[in-house]
XYZ file of C-alpha atoms in Angstrom:
580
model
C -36.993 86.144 136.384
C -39.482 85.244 133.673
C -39.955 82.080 132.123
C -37.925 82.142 128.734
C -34.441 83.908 130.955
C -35.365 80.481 132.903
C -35.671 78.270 130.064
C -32.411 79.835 128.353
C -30.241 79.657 131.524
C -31.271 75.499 132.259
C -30.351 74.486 128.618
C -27.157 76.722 128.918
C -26.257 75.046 132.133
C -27.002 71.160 131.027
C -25.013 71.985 127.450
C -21.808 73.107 130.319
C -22.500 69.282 131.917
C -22.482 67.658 129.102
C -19.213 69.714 127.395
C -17.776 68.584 130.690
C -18.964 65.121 130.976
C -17.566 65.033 127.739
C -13.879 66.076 128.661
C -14.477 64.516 131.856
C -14.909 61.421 129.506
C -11.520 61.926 127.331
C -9.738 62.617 130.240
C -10.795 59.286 131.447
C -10.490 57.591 127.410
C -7.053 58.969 127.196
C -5.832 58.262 130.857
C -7.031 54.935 130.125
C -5.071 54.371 126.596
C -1.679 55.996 128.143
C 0.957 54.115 126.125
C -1.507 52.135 124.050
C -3.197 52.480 120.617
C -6.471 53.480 120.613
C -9.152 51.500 120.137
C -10.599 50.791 116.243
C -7.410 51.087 115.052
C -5.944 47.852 112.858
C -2.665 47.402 110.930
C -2.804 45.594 107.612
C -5.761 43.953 108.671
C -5.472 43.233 112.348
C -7.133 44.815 115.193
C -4.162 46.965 117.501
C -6.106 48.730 119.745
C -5.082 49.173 123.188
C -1.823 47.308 122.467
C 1.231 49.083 122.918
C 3.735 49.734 120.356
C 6.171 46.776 121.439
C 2.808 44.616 121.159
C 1.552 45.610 117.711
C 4.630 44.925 116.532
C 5.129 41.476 118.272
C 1.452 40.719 116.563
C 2.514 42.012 113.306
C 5.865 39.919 112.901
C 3.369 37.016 114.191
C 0.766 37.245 112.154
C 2.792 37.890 109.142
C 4.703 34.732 109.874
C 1.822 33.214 110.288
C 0.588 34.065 106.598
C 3.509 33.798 104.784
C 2.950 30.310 105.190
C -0.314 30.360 103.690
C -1.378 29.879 99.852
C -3.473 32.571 97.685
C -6.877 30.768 95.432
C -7.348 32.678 92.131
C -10.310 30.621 90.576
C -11.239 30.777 87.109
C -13.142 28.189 84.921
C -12.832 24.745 87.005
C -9.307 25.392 88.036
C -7.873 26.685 91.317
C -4.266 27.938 91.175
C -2.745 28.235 94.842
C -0.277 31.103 95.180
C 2.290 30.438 98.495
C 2.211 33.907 99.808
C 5.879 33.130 100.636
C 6.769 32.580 97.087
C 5.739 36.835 96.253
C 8.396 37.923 99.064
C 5.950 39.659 101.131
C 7.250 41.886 103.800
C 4.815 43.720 106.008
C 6.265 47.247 107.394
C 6.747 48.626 110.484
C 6.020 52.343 109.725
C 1.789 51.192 109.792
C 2.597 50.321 113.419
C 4.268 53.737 113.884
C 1.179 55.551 112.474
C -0.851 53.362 114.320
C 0.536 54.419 117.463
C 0.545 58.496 116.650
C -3.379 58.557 115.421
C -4.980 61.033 118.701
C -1.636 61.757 119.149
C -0.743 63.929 116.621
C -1.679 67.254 114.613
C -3.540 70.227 116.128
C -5.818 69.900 118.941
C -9.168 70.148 117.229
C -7.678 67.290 114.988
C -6.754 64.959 117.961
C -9.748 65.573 119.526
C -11.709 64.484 116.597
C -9.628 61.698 115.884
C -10.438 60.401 120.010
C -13.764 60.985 119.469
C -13.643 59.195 116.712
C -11.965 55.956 118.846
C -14.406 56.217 121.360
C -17.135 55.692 119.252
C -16.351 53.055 117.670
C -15.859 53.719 114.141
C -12.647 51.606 112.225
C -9.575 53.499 111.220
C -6.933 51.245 108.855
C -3.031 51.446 108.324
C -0.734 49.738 106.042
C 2.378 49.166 104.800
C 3.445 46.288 102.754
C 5.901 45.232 99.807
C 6.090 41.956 97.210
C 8.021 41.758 94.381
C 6.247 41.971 91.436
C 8.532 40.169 89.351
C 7.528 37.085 91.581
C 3.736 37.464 90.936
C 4.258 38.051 87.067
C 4.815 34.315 86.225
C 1.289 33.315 87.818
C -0.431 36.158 86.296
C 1.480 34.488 83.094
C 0.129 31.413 83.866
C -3.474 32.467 84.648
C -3.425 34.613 81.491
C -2.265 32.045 79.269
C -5.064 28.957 80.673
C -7.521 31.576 80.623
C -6.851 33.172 76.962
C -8.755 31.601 74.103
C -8.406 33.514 70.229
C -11.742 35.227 68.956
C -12.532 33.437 65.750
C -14.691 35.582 63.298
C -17.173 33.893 60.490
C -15.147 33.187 57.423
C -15.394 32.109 53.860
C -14.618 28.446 53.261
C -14.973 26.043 49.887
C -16.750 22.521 50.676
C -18.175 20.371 48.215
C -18.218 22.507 45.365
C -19.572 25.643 47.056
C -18.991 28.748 49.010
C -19.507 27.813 52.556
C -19.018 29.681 56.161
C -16.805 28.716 59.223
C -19.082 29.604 62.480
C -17.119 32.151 64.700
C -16.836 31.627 68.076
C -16.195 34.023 71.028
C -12.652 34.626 72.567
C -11.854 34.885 76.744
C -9.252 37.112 78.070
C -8.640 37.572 81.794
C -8.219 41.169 83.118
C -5.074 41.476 84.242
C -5.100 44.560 85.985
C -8.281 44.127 87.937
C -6.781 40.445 89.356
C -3.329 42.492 90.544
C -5.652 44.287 92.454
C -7.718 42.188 93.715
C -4.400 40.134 95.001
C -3.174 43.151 96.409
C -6.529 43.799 98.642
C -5.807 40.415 100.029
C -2.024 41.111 100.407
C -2.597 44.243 102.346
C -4.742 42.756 104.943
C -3.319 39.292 105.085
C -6.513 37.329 103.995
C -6.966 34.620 102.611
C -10.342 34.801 100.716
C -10.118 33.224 97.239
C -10.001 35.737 94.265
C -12.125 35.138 91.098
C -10.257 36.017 87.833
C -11.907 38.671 86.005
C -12.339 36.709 82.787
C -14.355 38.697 80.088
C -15.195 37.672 76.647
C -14.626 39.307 73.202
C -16.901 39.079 70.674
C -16.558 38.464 67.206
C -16.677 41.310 64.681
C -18.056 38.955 62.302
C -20.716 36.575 63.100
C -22.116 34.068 60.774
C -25.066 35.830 60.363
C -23.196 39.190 58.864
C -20.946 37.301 56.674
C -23.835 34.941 55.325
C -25.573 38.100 54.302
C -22.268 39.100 51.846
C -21.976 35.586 50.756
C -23.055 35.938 47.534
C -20.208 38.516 46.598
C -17.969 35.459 47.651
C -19.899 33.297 45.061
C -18.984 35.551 42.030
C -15.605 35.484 43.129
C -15.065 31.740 43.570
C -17.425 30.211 40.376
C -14.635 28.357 39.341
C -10.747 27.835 39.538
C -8.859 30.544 37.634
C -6.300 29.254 35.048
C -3.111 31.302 34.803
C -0.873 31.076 31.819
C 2.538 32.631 30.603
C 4.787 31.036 27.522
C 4.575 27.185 28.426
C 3.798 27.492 32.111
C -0.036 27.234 33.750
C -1.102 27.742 37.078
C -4.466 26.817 38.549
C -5.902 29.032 41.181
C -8.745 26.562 43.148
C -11.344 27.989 44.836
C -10.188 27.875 48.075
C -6.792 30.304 46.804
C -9.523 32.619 45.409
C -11.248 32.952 48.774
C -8.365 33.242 50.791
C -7.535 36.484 48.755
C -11.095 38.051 49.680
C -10.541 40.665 52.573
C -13.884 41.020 54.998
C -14.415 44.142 56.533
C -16.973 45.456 59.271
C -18.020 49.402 59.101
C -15.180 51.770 60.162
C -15.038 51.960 63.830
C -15.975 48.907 65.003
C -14.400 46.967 68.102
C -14.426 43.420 69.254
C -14.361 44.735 72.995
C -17.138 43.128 74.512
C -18.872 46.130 75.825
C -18.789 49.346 73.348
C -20.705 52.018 72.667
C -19.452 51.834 69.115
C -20.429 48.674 68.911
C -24.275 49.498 70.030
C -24.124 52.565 67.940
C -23.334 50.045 64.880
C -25.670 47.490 65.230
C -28.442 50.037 66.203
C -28.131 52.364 63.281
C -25.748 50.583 60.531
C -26.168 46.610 61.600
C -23.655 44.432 61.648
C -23.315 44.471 57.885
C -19.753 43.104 56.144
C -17.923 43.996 52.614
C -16.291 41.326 50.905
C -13.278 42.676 48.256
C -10.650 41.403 46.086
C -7.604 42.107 48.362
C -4.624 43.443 45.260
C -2.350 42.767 47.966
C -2.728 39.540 48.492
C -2.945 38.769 44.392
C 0.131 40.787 44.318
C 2.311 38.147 46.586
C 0.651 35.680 44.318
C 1.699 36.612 41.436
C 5.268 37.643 42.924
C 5.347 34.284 43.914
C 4.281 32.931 40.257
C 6.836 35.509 38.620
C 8.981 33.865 40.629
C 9.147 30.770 38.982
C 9.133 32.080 35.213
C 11.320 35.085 35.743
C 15.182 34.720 34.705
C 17.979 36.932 34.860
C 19.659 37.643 31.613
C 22.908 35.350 31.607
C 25.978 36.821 29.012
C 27.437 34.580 26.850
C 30.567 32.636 28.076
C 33.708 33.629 25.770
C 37.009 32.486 25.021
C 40.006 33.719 22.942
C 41.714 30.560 21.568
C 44.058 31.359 18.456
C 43.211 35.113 18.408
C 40.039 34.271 17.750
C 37.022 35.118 20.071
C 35.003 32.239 20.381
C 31.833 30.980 22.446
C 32.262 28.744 25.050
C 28.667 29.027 26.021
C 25.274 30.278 24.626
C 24.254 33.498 26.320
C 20.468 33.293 27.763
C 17.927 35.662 27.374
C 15.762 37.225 30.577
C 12.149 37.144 30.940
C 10.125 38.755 33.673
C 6.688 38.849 34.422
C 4.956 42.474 33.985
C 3.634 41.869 37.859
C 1.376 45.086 37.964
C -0.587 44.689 34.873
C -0.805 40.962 35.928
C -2.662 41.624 39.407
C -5.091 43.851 37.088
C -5.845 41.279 34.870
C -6.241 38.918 37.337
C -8.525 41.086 39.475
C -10.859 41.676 36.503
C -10.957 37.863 35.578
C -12.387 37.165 39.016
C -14.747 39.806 39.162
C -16.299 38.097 35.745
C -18.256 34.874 36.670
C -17.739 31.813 34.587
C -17.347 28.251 34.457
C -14.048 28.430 32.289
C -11.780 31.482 32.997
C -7.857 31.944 32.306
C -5.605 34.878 31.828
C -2.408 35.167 29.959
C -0.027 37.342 31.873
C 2.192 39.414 30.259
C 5.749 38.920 30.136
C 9.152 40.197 28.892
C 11.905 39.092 27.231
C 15.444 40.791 28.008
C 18.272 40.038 25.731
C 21.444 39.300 27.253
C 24.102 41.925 27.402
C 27.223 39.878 25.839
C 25.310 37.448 23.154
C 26.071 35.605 19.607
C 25.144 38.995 18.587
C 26.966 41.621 19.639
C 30.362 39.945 19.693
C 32.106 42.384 17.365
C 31.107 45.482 19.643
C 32.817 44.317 22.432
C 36.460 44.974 21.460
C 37.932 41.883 22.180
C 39.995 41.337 19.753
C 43.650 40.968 21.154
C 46.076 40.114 24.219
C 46.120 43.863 26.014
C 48.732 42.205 28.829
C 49.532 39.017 30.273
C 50.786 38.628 34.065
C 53.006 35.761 35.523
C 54.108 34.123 38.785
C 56.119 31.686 39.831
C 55.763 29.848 42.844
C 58.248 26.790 43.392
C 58.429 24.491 46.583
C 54.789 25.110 47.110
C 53.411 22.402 49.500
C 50.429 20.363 47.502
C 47.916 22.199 49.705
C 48.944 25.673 48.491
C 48.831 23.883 44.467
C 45.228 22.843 45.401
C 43.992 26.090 46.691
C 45.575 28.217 43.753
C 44.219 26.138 41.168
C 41.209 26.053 42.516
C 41.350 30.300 43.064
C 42.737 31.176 39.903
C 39.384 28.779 37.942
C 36.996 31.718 39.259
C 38.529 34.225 37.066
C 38.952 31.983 33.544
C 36.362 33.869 31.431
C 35.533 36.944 33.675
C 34.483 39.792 31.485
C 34.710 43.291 32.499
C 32.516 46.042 30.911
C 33.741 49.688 29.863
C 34.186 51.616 33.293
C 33.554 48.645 35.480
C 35.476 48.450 38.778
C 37.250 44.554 38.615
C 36.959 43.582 42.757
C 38.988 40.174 43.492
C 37.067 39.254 46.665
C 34.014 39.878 45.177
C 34.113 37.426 42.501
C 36.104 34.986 44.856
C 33.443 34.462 47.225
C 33.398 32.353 50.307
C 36.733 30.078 50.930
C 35.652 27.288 52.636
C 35.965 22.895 51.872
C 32.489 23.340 50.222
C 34.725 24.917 47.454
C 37.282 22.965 47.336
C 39.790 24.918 49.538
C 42.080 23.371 52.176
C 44.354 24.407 54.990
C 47.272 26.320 54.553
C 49.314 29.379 56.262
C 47.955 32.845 55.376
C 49.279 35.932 57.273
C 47.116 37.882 59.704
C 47.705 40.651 62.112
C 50.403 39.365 64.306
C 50.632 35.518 63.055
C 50.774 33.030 60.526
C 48.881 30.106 60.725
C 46.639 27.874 58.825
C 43.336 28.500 57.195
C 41.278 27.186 54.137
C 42.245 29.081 51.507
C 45.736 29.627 51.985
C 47.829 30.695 49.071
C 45.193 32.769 47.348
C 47.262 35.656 47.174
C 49.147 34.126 44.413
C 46.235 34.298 42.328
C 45.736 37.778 43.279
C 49.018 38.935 42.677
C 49.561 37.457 39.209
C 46.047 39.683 38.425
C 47.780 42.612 39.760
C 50.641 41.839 37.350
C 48.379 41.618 34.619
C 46.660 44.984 35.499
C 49.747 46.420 36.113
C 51.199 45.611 32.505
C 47.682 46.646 30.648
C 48.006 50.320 31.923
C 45.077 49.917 33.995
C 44.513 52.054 36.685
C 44.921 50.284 40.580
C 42.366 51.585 43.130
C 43.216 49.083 45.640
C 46.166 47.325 46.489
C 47.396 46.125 50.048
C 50.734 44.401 50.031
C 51.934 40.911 52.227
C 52.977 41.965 55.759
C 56.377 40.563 55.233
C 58.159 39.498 51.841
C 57.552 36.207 50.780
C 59.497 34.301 48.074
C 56.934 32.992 45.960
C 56.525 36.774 44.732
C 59.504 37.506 44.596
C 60.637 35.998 40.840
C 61.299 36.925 38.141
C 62.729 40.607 39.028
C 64.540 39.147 41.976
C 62.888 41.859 44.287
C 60.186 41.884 46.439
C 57.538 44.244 45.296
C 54.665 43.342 42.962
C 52.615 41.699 45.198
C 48.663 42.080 46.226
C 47.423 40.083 49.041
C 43.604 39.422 49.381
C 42.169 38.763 52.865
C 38.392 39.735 51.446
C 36.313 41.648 53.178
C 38.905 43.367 54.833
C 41.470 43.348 52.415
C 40.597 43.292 48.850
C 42.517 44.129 45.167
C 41.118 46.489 43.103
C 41.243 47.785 39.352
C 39.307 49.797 36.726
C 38.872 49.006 32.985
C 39.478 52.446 31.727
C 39.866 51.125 28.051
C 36.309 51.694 26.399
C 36.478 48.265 25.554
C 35.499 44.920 26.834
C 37.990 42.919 28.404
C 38.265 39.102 28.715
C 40.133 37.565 31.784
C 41.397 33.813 31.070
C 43.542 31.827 33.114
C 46.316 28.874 33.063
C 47.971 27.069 35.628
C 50.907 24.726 34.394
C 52.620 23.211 37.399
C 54.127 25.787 39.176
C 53.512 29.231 37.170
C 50.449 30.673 36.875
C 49.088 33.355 34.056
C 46.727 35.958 34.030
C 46.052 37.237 30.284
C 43.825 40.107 29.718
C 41.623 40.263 26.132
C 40.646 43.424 24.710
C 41.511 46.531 22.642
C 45.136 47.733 23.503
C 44.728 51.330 24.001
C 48.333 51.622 26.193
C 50.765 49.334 28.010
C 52.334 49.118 31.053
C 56.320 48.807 31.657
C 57.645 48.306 35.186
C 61.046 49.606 36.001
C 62.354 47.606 39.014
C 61.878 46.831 42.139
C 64.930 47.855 43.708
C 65.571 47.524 47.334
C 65.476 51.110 49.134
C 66.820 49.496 52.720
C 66.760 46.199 53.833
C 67.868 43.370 51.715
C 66.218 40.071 50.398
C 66.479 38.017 54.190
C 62.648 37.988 54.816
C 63.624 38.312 58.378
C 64.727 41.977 58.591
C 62.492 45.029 57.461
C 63.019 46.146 53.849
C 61.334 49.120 51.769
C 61.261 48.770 48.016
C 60.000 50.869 44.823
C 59.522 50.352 41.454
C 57.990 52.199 38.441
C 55.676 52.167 36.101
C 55.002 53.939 32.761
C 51.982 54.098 30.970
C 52.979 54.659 27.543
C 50.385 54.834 24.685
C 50.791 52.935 21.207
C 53.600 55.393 19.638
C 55.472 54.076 22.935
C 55.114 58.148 24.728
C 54.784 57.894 28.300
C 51.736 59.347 29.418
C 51.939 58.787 33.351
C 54.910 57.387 35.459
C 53.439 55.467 38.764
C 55.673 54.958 41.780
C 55.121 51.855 43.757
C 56.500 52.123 47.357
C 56.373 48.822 49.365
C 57.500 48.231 53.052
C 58.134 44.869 54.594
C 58.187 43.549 58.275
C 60.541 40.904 59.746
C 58.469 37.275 58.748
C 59.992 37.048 62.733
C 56.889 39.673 63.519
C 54.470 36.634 62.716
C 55.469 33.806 63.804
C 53.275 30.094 63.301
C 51.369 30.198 66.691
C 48.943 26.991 65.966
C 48.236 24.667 63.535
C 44.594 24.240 61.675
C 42.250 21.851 63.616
């Protein structure tokens, strides 16, 4: 046998020892670790190896028990905030035990061989399996965040001592949120206890003094000296300190106040940190809105009255002035941009006349009674009187254009004791009982009367729930009523006359009238109400009808209108409770 056959066969032969030393050796390693976890193995931080199941466990619950009653450090600035482990509801899981015990155990051979050798020499292999409730960390994250947090300031303009000067900025500090969750959840997993630094960065300013002391001189144009505003009799004086406030300071387009940016770098290498000062028109705008605000008035029509068929005027009508606000802002942008020890700009205004004025009095077509409604309401408890009189004084002097839509709840407004009302029964869905404002509905009713009578045409009208006897006179029947229960229930008519008309009031003790001003184009004439069933006891149901022609002035009808009304029993809504 020569000497390389030799040579071949004695590394052949010690390569067979050693394969079988080896399984010789895992024979032995695994014999050894029957029932136990191999070695190198740990479970959320603590070493299992060569425990069995039943004793990882029993270390786990331990040990977890054992933490839970421990506190977290996050540190940041001088402050350390303790965190009771207990306090996140950490639970730690038995399925890293489970895994624990299966590594060597499980998956093909080749992999549980490697996974043995890999036990035997020596190298760590780490389970886990843990839960908190986030919900319980977010308040300390809260709190960190909030102790930690202080606002970037940039450089900005301010006015001392009769110049232009510059507030310093100063840096702002913002703790990483993210990066301290997960650096609390590294010590969560493995049950440490090792304090945790807060990741606190800082953002820089996107305008440092330097940068904004470089523009500064824009600023000084702007702000040589206060800016006098004038309209008719009124003056404003804009200091310097309003004028600088309106400058807007901008950094080149794309910059960041994250700390680190390549933006940033790519800035200040090649463009610098150079700023633009403007005029912002925006911010002139909401001044001058503001100033317009004062001088601007809304055209108010004269107040008229009809006293001995003559159309008279209670009260002067006012005319409207408004502030042009766009050519304003332009005027005042180009006063600013002008330097000057004595600047001022008129503003331009306008003057509106009113609609209804000493005028235009003839145009309007008032010139006669078109209709005049009545109702009669007596027994009335005082409280009723005071809310009627009070009702029926929003609608003395109403005027109502050619076309316009007349809306009793709109005009009437909130019914409360700041105007006047009291408590007294109204009707709602399935009661009566008390409420301020009660009784309104007579002053509704007598307009509906009036409309009624004038030819006008009704768009909305909602009849009482049950018939009540202060509507009731003087035809005997229920029937003409309109009740007003605004926004729900409102009374509605149109003036389809071409003309003006003039609403005025009068209340004498128990009757109240509605007359209607204008141009009498038609009339109204009601025919009825006659009962259909039912009879005048409020307590049983009833259904009545009644009629109405429009006629024109030669007395033709032109349009016959048939009013059906149905009544509940007043038993259906009975007084439940008294106002409190």
């Amino acid at each position: 046998m020569n000497m390389s056959v030799l040579l071949r066969y004695r590394w052949f032969s010690l390569a067979l020892a050693i394969i079988g030393l080896g399984f010789l050796l895992l024979i032995g390693f695994s014999a050894a670790y029957a029932g136990k976890i191999y070695p190198g193995v740990s479970v959320n931080g603590l070493h299992v190896g060569g425990l069995s199941r039943e004793e990882a466990l029993a270390k786990l619950d331990l040990e977890s028990q054992k933490y839970n009653s421990q506190q977290l450090q996050v540190r940041y600035y001088e402050t350390n905030l303790r965190i009771p482990v207990k306090a996140l509801g950490v639970s730690y899981r038995p399925q890293a035990v489970e895994r624990a015990v299966r590594f060597g155990r499980e998956g093909g051979v080749a992999q549980q061989l490697s996974n043995r050798l890999r036990a035997l020499s020596g190298r760590t292999t780490s389970y886990t399996n843990y839960h908190y409730k986030d919900e319980r960390l977010a308040p300390f994250l809260a709190h960190i965040d909030e102790d930690v947090t202080r606002p970037v300031a940039n450089a900005s303009l301010t006015f001392i001592n009769g110049a232009v000067g510059i507030d310093p900025s100063h840096p702002g500090y913002r703790v990483d949120v993210g990066r301290l969750t997960a650096s609390i959840n590294r010590r969560l997993e493995v049950m440490s206890s090792d304090p945790v630094v807060a990741p606190v960065y800082t953002v820089t300013p996107t305008i440092d003094n330097a940068a904004l002391q470089s523009a500064r001189h824009q600023a000084d144009t702007y702000a040589t000296s206060a800016l006098a505003l004038k309209t008719g009799n009124l003056t404003s004086i804009i200091d310097q300190s309003k004028i600088l406030s309106w400058i807007d300071v901008t950094t080149p387009a794309g910059r960041t106040d994250l700390p680190i940016d390549p933006i940033n770098q790519f800035y200040d290498a090649f463009v610098g940190p150079e700023v633009h000062l403007t005029l912002s028109r925006s911010k002139v705008a909401a001044y001058v809105s503001e100033f317009a605000a004062k001088i601007d008035k809304t055209p108010q029509n004269a107040v008229l009255t009809m006293q001995n068929d003559k159309l008279t005027i209670a009260q002067p009508s006012q005319d409207g002035v408004s502030l042009d606000q766009v050519q304003s802002v332009g005027r005042v942008i180009a006063a600013l941009g002008k330097p000057g020890t004595d600047r001022s700009v008129t503003l331009p205004g306008k003057v509106t006349p009113a609609e209804v004025n000493e005028r235009n009095l003839d145009s309007l077509g008032i010139k006669e009674r078109i209709s005049q409604g009545q109702t009669f309401f007596p027994g009335s408890p005082s409280t009723r009187l005071t809310n009627v009189r009070v009702g029926q004084a929003l609608y003395n002097g109403i005027l109502l254009k050619p076309d316009e839509v007349f809306s009793f709840g709109k005009i009437l407004g909130d019914v409360g004791p700041a105007q006047g009302y009291v408590p007294e029964l109204v009707i709602l869905a399935d009661r009566t009982e008390k409420q301020y404002g009660g009784g309104l509905c007579q002053v509704s009713s007598t307009a509906y009367r009036a409309a009624l009578l004038a030819g006008l045409p009704i768009l909305q009208r909602v009849n009482h729930s049950f018939a009540v006897s202060y509507y009731t006179a003087p035809y005997g029947v229920p029937g003409i009523d309109a009740t007003i229960y605004y926004p729900q229930v409102d009374f509605k008519f149109k003036n389809d006359t071409g003309h003006y008309i003039l609403m005025q009031t009068h209340m004498q003790g128990t009757t109240l009238t509605f007359d209607f001003f204008g141009t009498k184009t038609k009339t109204g004439e009601i025919r009825g109400p006659s009962f259909i069933s039912g009879s005048g006891d409020p307590k049983q149901a009833s259904h009545t009808v009644f009629y109405r022609d429009i006629k024109d002035l030669s007395g033709t009808v032109i349009k016959t209108d048939t009013v059906h009304t149905f009544y509940k029993p007043s038993t259906d809504f009975p007084i439940e409770k008294q106002f409190n």
